[in-house]
Amino acid sequence: MRSVSTTERRSPSDHGRQVRRGRPPKGASQLSRAAILDAALEVIDTEGIAAITMRSVARRLGVDAKSLYNHVDDKDDLLDAVAEHVLAGMDIPEPTGAPEADLRAIAVAFRARTLRYPQAATLVLTRQLSSLAGLAPLEAVLSVLRAAGCSVEESVHLLRTFVATLIGTLLREVNAGPTFGLSDAEGIARRQTVLEQSGLPAVGEAAAYLARLDREAEFAFTIDLAIGTVLARLPGTNA
């Protein structure tokens, strides 16, 4: 009885392509939307958002890029999904009935979750999300405003102002650089010198402050200002 050769054992469809042997590629047997999102976050953390493509995520998983389309529609859907994946872990604080405390707690929770993935923060802060995770922070703020007696229309105006301020300060924080101030001594000194020599009197006068950025202090100041603006518009508040 003769042995059957490897070539003879192959089916006609095997000819012209390489047959995989041994263990399947990493992730091939357990590919899922969650695994894809985790891989996308790894790409973002190591290479930045600009490096995100279907191919780069597939390489991280060790699969063909085409297999990702069974779980995400396209790159745009993938980016939305990453942002929603990050926000899904946000711990929405229970309302206390005190608007100032509740708005501050929401802002602090949103910041904490966003900065947990600093490289992906821009996605969270700039994508227009429609999922439950993406809308949960808006629901929390609107609930506080409606409970405080604001009309639906007024609540939306205040929501947009509050969220825009929150997103603005977080975008500045995650993208902090020479324009917004530095935290290392040498960088601060260089920036301060540039500002002092700018020839602009107001800028030169403020150079020592413009050259440095205390993220915690800036966030606290900005949120205090935003909350103060909202509180001043609540029913029963004297302007």
mmCIF file of C-alpha atoms in Angstrom:
data_model
loop_
_atom_site.group_PDB
_atom_site.id
_atom_site.type_symbol
_atom_site.label_atom_id
_atom_site.label_comp_id
_atom_site.label_asym_id
_atom_site.label_seq_id
_atom_site.Cartn_x
_atom_site.Cartn_y
_atom_site.Cartn_z
ATOM 1 C CA MET A 1 0.000 0.000 0.000
ATOM 2 C CA ARG A 2 1.561 3.259 -1.132
ATOM 3 C CA SER A 3 1.485 6.403 0.933
ATOM 4 C CA VAL A 4 -0.413 9.405 -0.347
ATOM 5 C CA SER A 5 1.770 12.439 -1.008
ATOM 6 C CA THR A 6 1.052 15.907 0.359
ATOM 7 C CA THR A 7 0.303 17.140 -3.139
ATOM 8 C CA GLU A 8 -2.224 14.350 -3.731
ATOM 9 C CA ARG A 9 -4.012 15.099 -0.445
ATOM 10 C CA ARG A 10 -4.735 18.690 -1.412
ATOM 11 C CA SER A 11 -8.088 19.528 -2.884
ATOM 12 C CA PRO A 12 -8.256 21.419 -6.182
ATOM 13 C CA SER A 13 -9.036 24.648 -4.296
ATOM 14 C CA ASP A 14 -5.788 24.318 -2.345
ATOM 15 C CA HIS A 15 -3.607 24.681 -5.430
ATOM 16 C CA GLY A 16 -2.283 28.183 -5.997
ATOM 17 C CA ARG A 17 -2.482 29.239 -2.352
ATOM 18 C CA GLN A 18 -0.542 28.508 0.799
ATOM 19 C CA VAL A 19 -2.213 26.153 3.223
ATOM 20 C CA ARG A 20 -1.918 27.230 6.866
ATOM 21 C CA ARG A 21 -0.585 24.615 9.243
ATOM 22 C CA GLY A 22 -0.304 24.487 12.985
ATOM 23 C CA ARG A 23 -1.950 27.075 15.245
ATOM 24 C CA PRO A 24 -4.217 29.691 13.607
ATOM 25 C CA PRO A 25 -3.066 33.316 13.607
ATOM 26 C CA LYS A 26 -3.537 35.268 16.800
ATOM 27 C CA GLY A 27 -7.208 36.147 17.203
ATOM 28 C CA ALA A 28 -8.371 34.285 14.099
ATOM 29 C CA SER A 29 -10.425 31.752 16.004
ATOM 30 C CA GLN A 30 -11.945 34.228 18.441
ATOM 31 C CA LEU A 31 -12.357 37.366 16.362
ATOM 32 C CA SER A 32 -15.062 39.604 17.763
ATOM 33 C CA ARG A 33 -16.036 43.258 17.830
ATOM 34 C CA ALA A 34 -14.588 43.575 21.338
ATOM 35 C CA ALA A 35 -11.265 42.057 20.234
ATOM 36 C CA ILE A 36 -11.142 44.427 17.266
ATOM 37 C CA LEU A 37 -11.739 47.451 19.502
ATOM 38 C CA ASP A 38 -9.032 46.352 21.927
ATOM 39 C CA ALA A 39 -6.617 45.944 19.019
ATOM 40 C CA ALA A 40 -7.569 49.363 17.652
ATOM 41 C CA LEU A 41 -6.830 50.928 21.041
ATOM 42 C CA GLU A 42 -3.436 49.202 21.056
ATOM 43 C CA VAL A 43 -2.647 50.675 17.640
ATOM 44 C CA ILE A 44 -3.729 54.133 18.809
ATOM 45 C CA ASP A 45 -1.705 53.874 22.025
ATOM 46 C CA THR A 46 1.482 52.850 20.234
ATOM 47 C CA GLU A 47 1.201 54.595 16.863
ATOM 48 C CA GLY A 48 -1.455 57.294 17.191
ATOM 49 C CA ILE A 49 -4.914 57.788 15.703
ATOM 50 C CA ALA A 50 -3.500 58.532 12.245
ATOM 51 C CA ALA A 51 -2.179 54.955 12.107
ATOM 52 C CA ILE A 52 -5.660 53.430 12.400
ATOM 53 C CA THR A 53 -6.700 51.524 9.281
ATOM 54 C CA MET A 54 -8.502 48.262 8.808
ATOM 55 C CA ARG A 55 -5.167 46.731 7.791
ATOM 56 C CA SER A 56 -3.229 48.004 10.816
ATOM 57 C CA VAL A 57 -5.850 46.616 13.201
ATOM 58 C CA ALA A 58 -5.971 43.322 11.310
ATOM 59 C CA ARG A 59 -2.182 43.013 11.533
ATOM 60 C CA ARG A 60 -2.379 43.512 15.281
ATOM 61 C CA LEU A 61 -4.855 40.623 15.458
ATOM 62 C CA GLY A 62 -3.003 38.449 12.953
ATOM 63 C CA VAL A 63 -5.985 38.152 10.597
ATOM 64 C CA ASP A 64 -6.938 39.256 7.120
ATOM 65 C CA ALA A 65 -8.379 42.776 6.988
ATOM 66 C CA LYS A 66 -11.468 41.474 5.186
ATOM 67 C CA SER A 67 -12.483 39.488 8.253
ATOM 68 C CA LEU A 68 -12.972 42.718 10.228
ATOM 69 C CA TYR A 69 -15.888 43.689 8.012
ATOM 70 C CA ASN A 70 -17.970 40.977 9.644
ATOM 71 C CA HIS A 71 -17.883 43.082 12.817
ATOM 72 C CA VAL A 72 -17.420 46.735 11.740
ATOM 73 C CA ASP A 73 -18.724 48.461 8.617
ATOM 74 C CA ASP A 74 -15.648 50.527 7.761
ATOM 75 C CA LYS A 75 -12.945 52.717 9.264
ATOM 76 C CA ASP A 76 -15.446 55.421 10.244
ATOM 77 C CA ASP A 77 -17.579 52.883 12.072
ATOM 78 C CA LEU A 78 -14.443 51.551 13.740
ATOM 79 C CA LEU A 79 -13.463 55.010 15.030
ATOM 80 C CA ASP A 80 -16.971 55.603 16.390
ATOM 81 C CA ALA A 81 -16.885 52.193 18.015
ATOM 82 C CA VAL A 82 -13.551 52.929 19.699
ATOM 83 C CA ALA A 83 -14.908 56.194 21.130
ATOM 84 C CA GLU A 84 -18.040 54.431 22.363
ATOM 85 C CA HIS A 85 -15.939 51.607 23.787
ATOM 86 C CA VAL A 86 -13.981 54.120 25.855
ATOM 87 C CA LEU A 87 -17.101 55.913 27.097
ATOM 88 C CA ALA A 88 -18.845 52.645 27.897
ATOM 89 C CA GLY A 89 -16.656 52.329 30.962
ATOM 90 C CA MET A 90 -17.635 55.746 32.343
ATOM 91 C CA ASP A 91 -19.106 55.543 35.811
ATOM 92 C CA ILE A 92 -22.044 57.970 35.714
ATOM 93 C CA PRO A 93 -22.446 59.324 39.263
ATOM 94 C CA GLU A 94 -25.788 59.016 41.005
ATOM 95 C CA PRO A 95 -27.562 62.405 41.223
ATOM 96 C CA THR A 96 -27.751 64.044 44.634
ATOM 97 C CA GLY A 97 -30.276 66.728 43.749
ATOM 98 C CA ALA A 98 -27.677 69.482 44.123
ATOM 99 C CA PRO A 99 -26.999 70.840 40.600
ATOM 100 C CA GLU A 100 -23.525 72.181 41.354
ATOM 101 C CA ALA A 101 -22.292 68.946 42.934
ATOM 102 C CA ASP A 102 -23.944 66.779 40.272
ATOM 103 C CA LEU A 103 -22.544 68.715 37.299
ATOM 104 C CA ARG A 104 -19.083 68.682 38.830
ATOM 105 C CA ALA A 105 -19.267 64.925 39.457
ATOM 106 C CA ILE A 106 -20.280 64.294 35.839
ATOM 107 C CA ALA A 107 -17.433 66.473 34.536
ATOM 108 C CA VAL A 108 -14.865 64.759 36.777
ATOM 109 C CA ALA A 109 -16.088 61.281 35.752
ATOM 110 C CA PHE A 110 -16.014 62.216 32.062
ATOM 111 C CA ARG A 111 -12.480 63.582 32.362
ATOM 112 C CA ALA A 112 -11.254 60.528 34.268
ATOM 113 C CA ARG A 113 -12.586 58.132 31.647
ATOM 114 C CA THR A 114 -11.359 60.201 28.709
ATOM 115 C CA LEU A 115 -7.834 60.584 30.063
ATOM 116 C CA ARG A 116 -7.572 56.875 30.774
ATOM 117 C CA TYR A 117 -6.915 56.546 27.040
ATOM 118 C CA PRO A 118 -5.101 59.814 26.261
ATOM 119 C CA GLN A 119 -4.148 58.824 22.716
ATOM 120 C CA ALA A 120 -7.789 58.035 21.923
ATOM 121 C CA ALA A 121 -9.193 61.032 23.799
ATOM 122 C CA THR A 122 -9.570 63.112 20.639
ATOM 123 C CA LEU A 123 -11.957 60.503 19.237
ATOM 124 C CA VAL A 124 -14.135 60.623 22.354
ATOM 125 C CA LEU A 125 -14.161 64.414 22.311
ATOM 126 C CA THR A 126 -14.839 64.979 18.613
ATOM 127 C CA ARG A 127 -16.993 62.108 17.314
ATOM 128 C CA GLN A 128 -20.781 62.577 17.243
ATOM 129 C CA LEU A 129 -21.940 59.412 18.949
ATOM 130 C CA SER A 130 -25.445 57.945 18.948
ATOM 131 C CA SER A 131 -25.034 54.824 21.054
ATOM 132 C CA LEU A 132 -26.215 54.417 24.637
ATOM 133 C CA ALA A 133 -22.631 54.852 25.865
ATOM 134 C CA GLY A 134 -22.129 57.958 23.759
ATOM 135 C CA LEU A 135 -25.366 59.604 24.875
ATOM 136 C CA ALA A 136 -25.161 58.667 28.565
ATOM 137 C CA PRO A 137 -23.160 61.781 29.613
ATOM 138 C CA LEU A 138 -25.662 64.015 27.792
ATOM 139 C CA GLU A 139 -28.543 62.250 29.505
ATOM 140 C CA ALA A 140 -26.887 62.793 32.877
ATOM 141 C CA VAL A 141 -26.421 66.545 32.351
ATOM 142 C CA LEU A 142 -29.908 67.021 30.892
ATOM 143 C CA SER A 143 -31.435 65.153 33.833
ATOM 144 C CA VAL A 144 -29.709 67.482 36.295
ATOM 145 C CA LEU A 145 -30.916 70.582 34.427
ATOM 146 C CA ARG A 146 -34.487 69.351 34.041
ATOM 147 C CA ALA A 147 -34.620 68.392 37.728
ATOM 148 C CA ALA A 148 -33.464 71.933 38.556
ATOM 149 C CA GLY A 149 -36.495 73.327 36.714
ATOM 150 C CA CYS A 150 -35.038 74.308 33.341
ATOM 151 C CA SER A 151 -37.243 74.008 30.285
ATOM 152 C CA VAL A 152 -36.286 71.456 27.665
ATOM 153 C CA GLU A 153 -35.046 74.162 25.282
ATOM 154 C CA GLU A 154 -33.058 75.985 27.982
ATOM 155 C CA SER A 155 -31.594 72.672 29.136
ATOM 156 C CA VAL A 156 -30.273 71.972 25.640
ATOM 157 C CA HIS A 157 -28.657 75.432 25.421
ATOM 158 C CA LEU A 158 -27.000 74.995 28.809
ATOM 159 C CA LEU A 159 -25.979 71.433 27.959
ATOM 160 C CA ARG A 160 -24.227 72.565 24.788
ATOM 161 C CA THR A 161 -22.423 75.367 26.601
ATOM 162 C CA PHE A 162 -21.333 73.104 29.446
ATOM 163 C CA VAL A 163 -20.217 70.228 27.217
ATOM 164 C CA ALA A 164 -18.410 72.549 24.782
ATOM 165 C CA THR A 165 -16.459 74.056 27.681
ATOM 166 C CA LEU A 166 -15.666 70.613 29.098
ATOM 167 C CA ILE A 167 -14.527 69.251 25.725
ATOM 168 C CA GLY A 168 -12.504 72.372 25.006
ATOM 169 C CA THR A 169 -10.505 72.158 28.220
ATOM 170 C CA LEU A 170 -9.938 68.416 27.768
ATOM 171 C CA LEU A 171 -8.755 68.845 24.175
ATOM 172 C CA ARG A 172 -6.310 71.465 25.410
ATOM 173 C CA GLU A 173 -5.180 69.096 28.147
ATOM 174 C CA VAL A 174 -4.546 66.067 25.931
ATOM 175 C CA ASN A 175 -2.869 68.185 23.260
ATOM 176 C CA ALA A 176 -0.948 70.413 25.663
ATOM 177 C CA GLY A 177 2.220 71.725 24.118
ATOM 178 C CA PRO A 178 4.136 74.967 23.682
ATOM 179 C CA THR A 179 1.001 76.902 22.736
ATOM 180 C CA PHE A 180 -0.827 76.065 25.941
ATOM 181 C CA GLY A 181 2.060 75.794 28.391
ATOM 182 C CA LEU A 182 4.469 73.134 29.529
ATOM 183 C CA SER A 183 5.219 71.315 32.746
ATOM 184 C CA ASP A 184 8.981 70.654 32.558
ATOM 185 C CA ALA A 185 11.339 73.340 33.912
ATOM 186 C CA GLU A 186 13.499 73.661 30.797
ATOM 187 C CA GLY A 187 10.517 73.830 28.482
ATOM 188 C CA ILE A 188 8.844 76.442 30.676
ATOM 189 C CA ALA A 189 11.986 78.584 30.702
ATOM 190 C CA ARG A 190 12.352 78.426 26.903
ATOM 191 C CA ARG A 191 8.706 79.237 26.321
ATOM 192 C CA GLN A 192 8.746 82.084 28.815
ATOM 193 C CA THR A 193 11.732 83.641 27.067
ATOM 194 C CA VAL A 194 9.997 83.433 23.690
ATOM 195 C CA LEU A 195 6.864 85.068 25.084
ATOM 196 C CA GLU A 196 8.785 87.805 26.888
ATOM 197 C CA GLN A 197 10.628 88.646 23.683
ATOM 198 C CA SER A 198 7.477 88.637 21.531
ATOM 199 C CA GLY A 199 7.191 92.417 21.578
ATOM 200 C CA LEU A 200 3.563 92.120 22.726
ATOM 201 C CA PRO A 201 3.157 93.909 26.074
ATOM 202 C CA ALA A 202 0.214 91.912 27.443
ATOM 203 C CA VAL A 203 1.754 88.594 26.382
ATOM 204 C CA GLY A 204 5.115 89.538 27.835
ATOM 205 C CA GLU A 205 3.521 90.545 31.130
ATOM 206 C CA ALA A 206 1.742 87.190 31.387
ATOM 207 C CA ALA A 207 4.679 85.134 30.077
ATOM 208 C CA ALA A 208 5.432 83.393 33.371
ATOM 209 C CA TYR A 209 1.852 82.126 33.551
ATOM 210 C CA LEU A 210 1.379 81.382 29.854
ATOM 211 C CA ALA A 211 4.533 79.275 29.784
ATOM 212 C CA ARG A 212 3.288 76.710 32.276
ATOM 213 C CA LEU A 213 0.187 74.534 32.471
ATOM 214 C CA ASP A 214 -1.122 72.949 35.657
ATOM 215 C CA ARG A 215 -3.674 70.544 34.229
ATOM 216 C CA GLU A 216 -5.557 69.946 37.481
ATOM 217 C CA ALA A 217 -5.776 73.640 38.313
ATOM 218 C CA GLU A 218 -6.845 74.575 34.780
ATOM 219 C CA PHE A 219 -9.551 71.929 34.733
ATOM 220 C CA ALA A 220 -10.883 72.978 38.145
ATOM 221 C CA PHE A 221 -10.920 76.666 37.135
ATOM 222 C CA THR A 222 -12.680 75.989 33.833
ATOM 223 C CA ILE A 223 -15.330 73.728 35.358
ATOM 224 C CA ASP A 224 -15.962 76.223 38.176
ATOM 225 C CA LEU A 225 -16.534 78.882 35.536
ATOM 226 C CA ALA A 226 -18.813 76.659 33.450
ATOM 227 C CA ILE A 227 -20.865 75.525 36.431
ATOM 228 C CA GLY A 228 -21.181 79.102 37.657
ATOM 229 C CA THR A 229 -22.564 80.098 34.256
ATOM 230 C CA VAL A 230 -25.111 77.273 34.336
ATOM 231 C CA LEU A 231 -26.179 77.959 37.934
ATOM 232 C CA ALA A 232 -26.792 81.610 37.093
ATOM 233 C CA ARG A 233 -29.406 80.520 34.524
ATOM 234 C CA LEU A 234 -31.334 78.135 36.738
ATOM 235 C CA PRO A 235 -34.914 79.108 37.633
ATOM 236 C CA GLY A 236 -35.136 81.120 40.835
ATOM 237 C CA THR A 237 -31.558 82.383 40.588
ATOM 238 C CA ASN A 238 -31.083 86.134 40.712
ATOM 239 C CA ALA A 239 -29.040 87.311 37.740
#
